[in-house]
């Protein structure tokens, strides 16, 4: 039986609100809340502010992770959500859109590990 190991959602948020894109503490709260909205189990998170502006961060969830890299000067956020669990990613994405208020979004979904034959795992 062939199936996928996980889904990798790549999001590009354009023309976002600038404030959350440059506030690493606020962005961390938003991304942790998005993970909770998805029904994920948050294990840890780390968000780093850059000088003069911008933030990179990760939320590690039991089901995998959420990451973000921001360019406030371009009102842009690059977001990745990887999950190998059964969580409601769409609800989390809707929450992120509400909080970051992008005027335009681009979304791609990659199926990860789909060439792995799950009926014969290594023991």
Short mmCIF file of N, CA, C and O in Angstrom, two decimals, residues 20-25 27-28 31 45-51 53-59 66-72 76-79:
data_model
loop_
_atom_site.label_atom_id
_atom_site.label_comp_id
_atom_site.label_asym_id
_atom_site.label_seq_id
_atom_site.Cartn_x
_atom_site.Cartn_y
_atom_site.Cartn_z
N UNK A 20 2.66 42.84 13.07
CA UNK A 20 3.03 41.49 13.54
C UNK A 20 4.26 40.92 12.85
O UNK A 20 4.94 40.07 13.41
N UNK A 21 4.57 41.40 11.66
CA UNK A 21 5.72 40.87 10.93
C UNK A 21 7.05 41.26 11.56
O UNK A 21 8.08 40.64 11.27
N UNK A 22 7.04 42.28 12.41
CA UNK A 22 8.29 42.75 13.02
C UNK A 22 8.29 42.63 14.55
O UNK A 22 9.15 43.17 15.21
N UNK A 23 7.31 41.94 15.09
CA UNK A 23 7.21 41.78 16.55
C UNK A 23 7.32 40.28 16.85
O UNK A 23 6.35 39.54 16.74
N UNK A 24 8.53 39.84 17.23
CA UNK A 24 8.75 38.40 17.39
C UNK A 24 7.90 37.78 18.49
O UNK A 24 7.47 36.63 18.37
N UNK A 25 7.61 38.53 19.54
CA UNK A 25 6.78 37.99 20.62
C UNK A 25 5.32 37.84 20.17
O UNK A 25 4.69 36.81 20.44
N UNK A 27 4.30 37.57 17.03
CA UNK A 27 4.28 36.54 16.00
C UNK A 27 4.33 35.14 16.63
O UNK A 27 3.63 34.23 16.18
N UNK A 28 5.10 34.99 17.67
CA UNK A 28 5.17 33.70 18.36
C UNK A 28 3.81 33.34 18.96
O UNK A 28 3.35 32.20 18.83
N UNK A 31 1.48 32.28 16.06
CA UNK A 31 1.77 30.96 15.49
C UNK A 31 1.47 29.83 16.48
O UNK A 31 0.99 28.76 16.07
N UNK A 45 8.66 26.39 20.95
CA UNK A 45 8.74 27.40 19.89
C UNK A 45 9.94 28.29 20.15
O UNK A 45 10.40 28.43 21.29
N UNK A 46 10.44 28.88 19.06
CA UNK A 46 11.57 29.81 19.16
C UNK A 46 11.44 30.82 18.03
O UNK A 46 11.37 30.43 16.86
N UNK A 47 11.38 32.10 18.38
CA UNK A 47 11.26 33.18 17.40
C UNK A 47 12.39 34.17 17.63
O UNK A 47 12.66 34.55 18.77
N UNK A 48 13.03 34.58 16.54
CA UNK A 48 14.20 35.44 16.62
C UNK A 48 13.97 36.73 15.83
O UNK A 48 13.66 36.67 14.64
N UNK A 49 14.13 37.91 16.48
CA UNK A 49 14.04 39.17 15.75
C UNK A 49 15.37 39.48 15.07
O UNK A 49 16.44 39.20 15.64
N UNK A 50 15.31 40.04 13.89
CA UNK A 50 16.52 40.46 13.18
C UNK A 50 16.63 41.97 13.22
O UNK A 50 15.65 42.68 13.37
N UNK A 51 17.86 42.45 13.07
CA UNK A 51 18.12 43.88 13.05
C UNK A 51 18.53 44.27 11.64
O UNK A 51 19.39 43.62 11.06
N UNK A 53 15.10 44.80 10.88
CA UNK A 53 13.71 44.33 10.95
C UNK A 53 13.63 42.90 10.46
O UNK A 53 14.52 42.38 9.80
N UNK A 54 12.50 42.25 10.79
CA UNK A 54 12.24 40.89 10.34
C UNK A 54 12.31 39.89 11.48
O UNK A 54 12.91 40.14 12.53
N UNK A 55 11.67 38.76 11.25
CA UNK A 55 11.58 37.71 12.26
C UNK A 55 11.64 36.35 11.56
O UNK A 55 11.10 36.19 10.47
N UNK A 56 12.29 35.40 12.20
CA UNK A 56 12.20 33.99 11.81
C UNK A 56 11.76 33.21 13.03
O UNK A 56 12.21 33.51 14.15
N UNK A 57 10.90 32.24 12.82
CA UNK A 57 10.44 31.48 13.96
C UNK A 57 9.95 30.09 13.59
O UNK A 57 9.63 29.81 12.43
N UNK A 58 9.91 29.25 14.62
CA UNK A 58 9.43 27.88 14.45
C UNK A 58 8.59 27.49 15.66
O UNK A 58 8.90 27.86 16.79
N UNK A 59 7.51 26.79 15.38
CA UNK A 59 6.71 26.15 16.42
C UNK A 59 6.81 24.65 16.15
O UNK A 59 6.42 24.19 15.07
N UNK A 66 5.56 24.34 12.30
CA UNK A 66 5.18 25.53 11.55
C UNK A 66 6.40 26.45 11.57
O UNK A 66 7.05 26.58 12.62
N UNK A 67 6.73 27.07 10.44
CA UNK A 67 7.82 28.04 10.41
C UNK A 67 7.37 29.30 9.70
O UNK A 67 6.44 29.28 8.88
N UNK A 68 8.06 30.40 10.01
CA UNK A 68 7.77 31.67 9.36
C UNK A 68 9.06 32.48 9.24
O UNK A 68 9.92 32.43 10.11
N UNK A 69 9.17 33.19 8.14
CA UNK A 69 10.24 34.15 7.91
C UNK A 69 9.55 35.40 7.37
O UNK A 69 8.74 35.30 6.43
N UNK A 70 9.85 36.56 7.96
CA UNK A 70 9.15 37.78 7.55
C UNK A 70 10.10 38.82 6.99
O UNK A 70 11.26 38.92 7.39
N UNK A 71 9.55 39.60 6.06
CA UNK A 71 10.21 40.77 5.50
C UNK A 71 9.21 41.92 5.63
O UNK A 71 8.45 42.21 4.69
N UNK A 72 9.17 42.58 6.81
CA UNK A 72 8.20 43.66 7.02
C UNK A 72 8.32 44.78 5.98
O UNK A 72 7.32 45.38 5.60
N UNK A 76 5.71 41.02 3.63
CA UNK A 76 5.70 39.64 3.13
C UNK A 76 6.06 38.65 4.24
O UNK A 76 6.96 38.91 5.05
N UNK A 77 5.37 37.51 4.24
CA UNK A 77 5.70 36.41 5.15
C UNK A 77 5.74 35.11 4.36
O UNK A 77 4.82 34.82 3.58
N UNK A 78 6.80 34.34 4.56
CA UNK A 78 6.94 33.00 3.98
C UNK A 78 6.68 32.01 5.10
O UNK A 78 7.39 32.01 6.12
N UNK A 79 5.67 31.17 4.92
CA UNK A 79 5.21 30.27 5.98
C UNK A 79 5.21 28.84 5.46
O UNK A 79 4.76 28.58 4.35
#
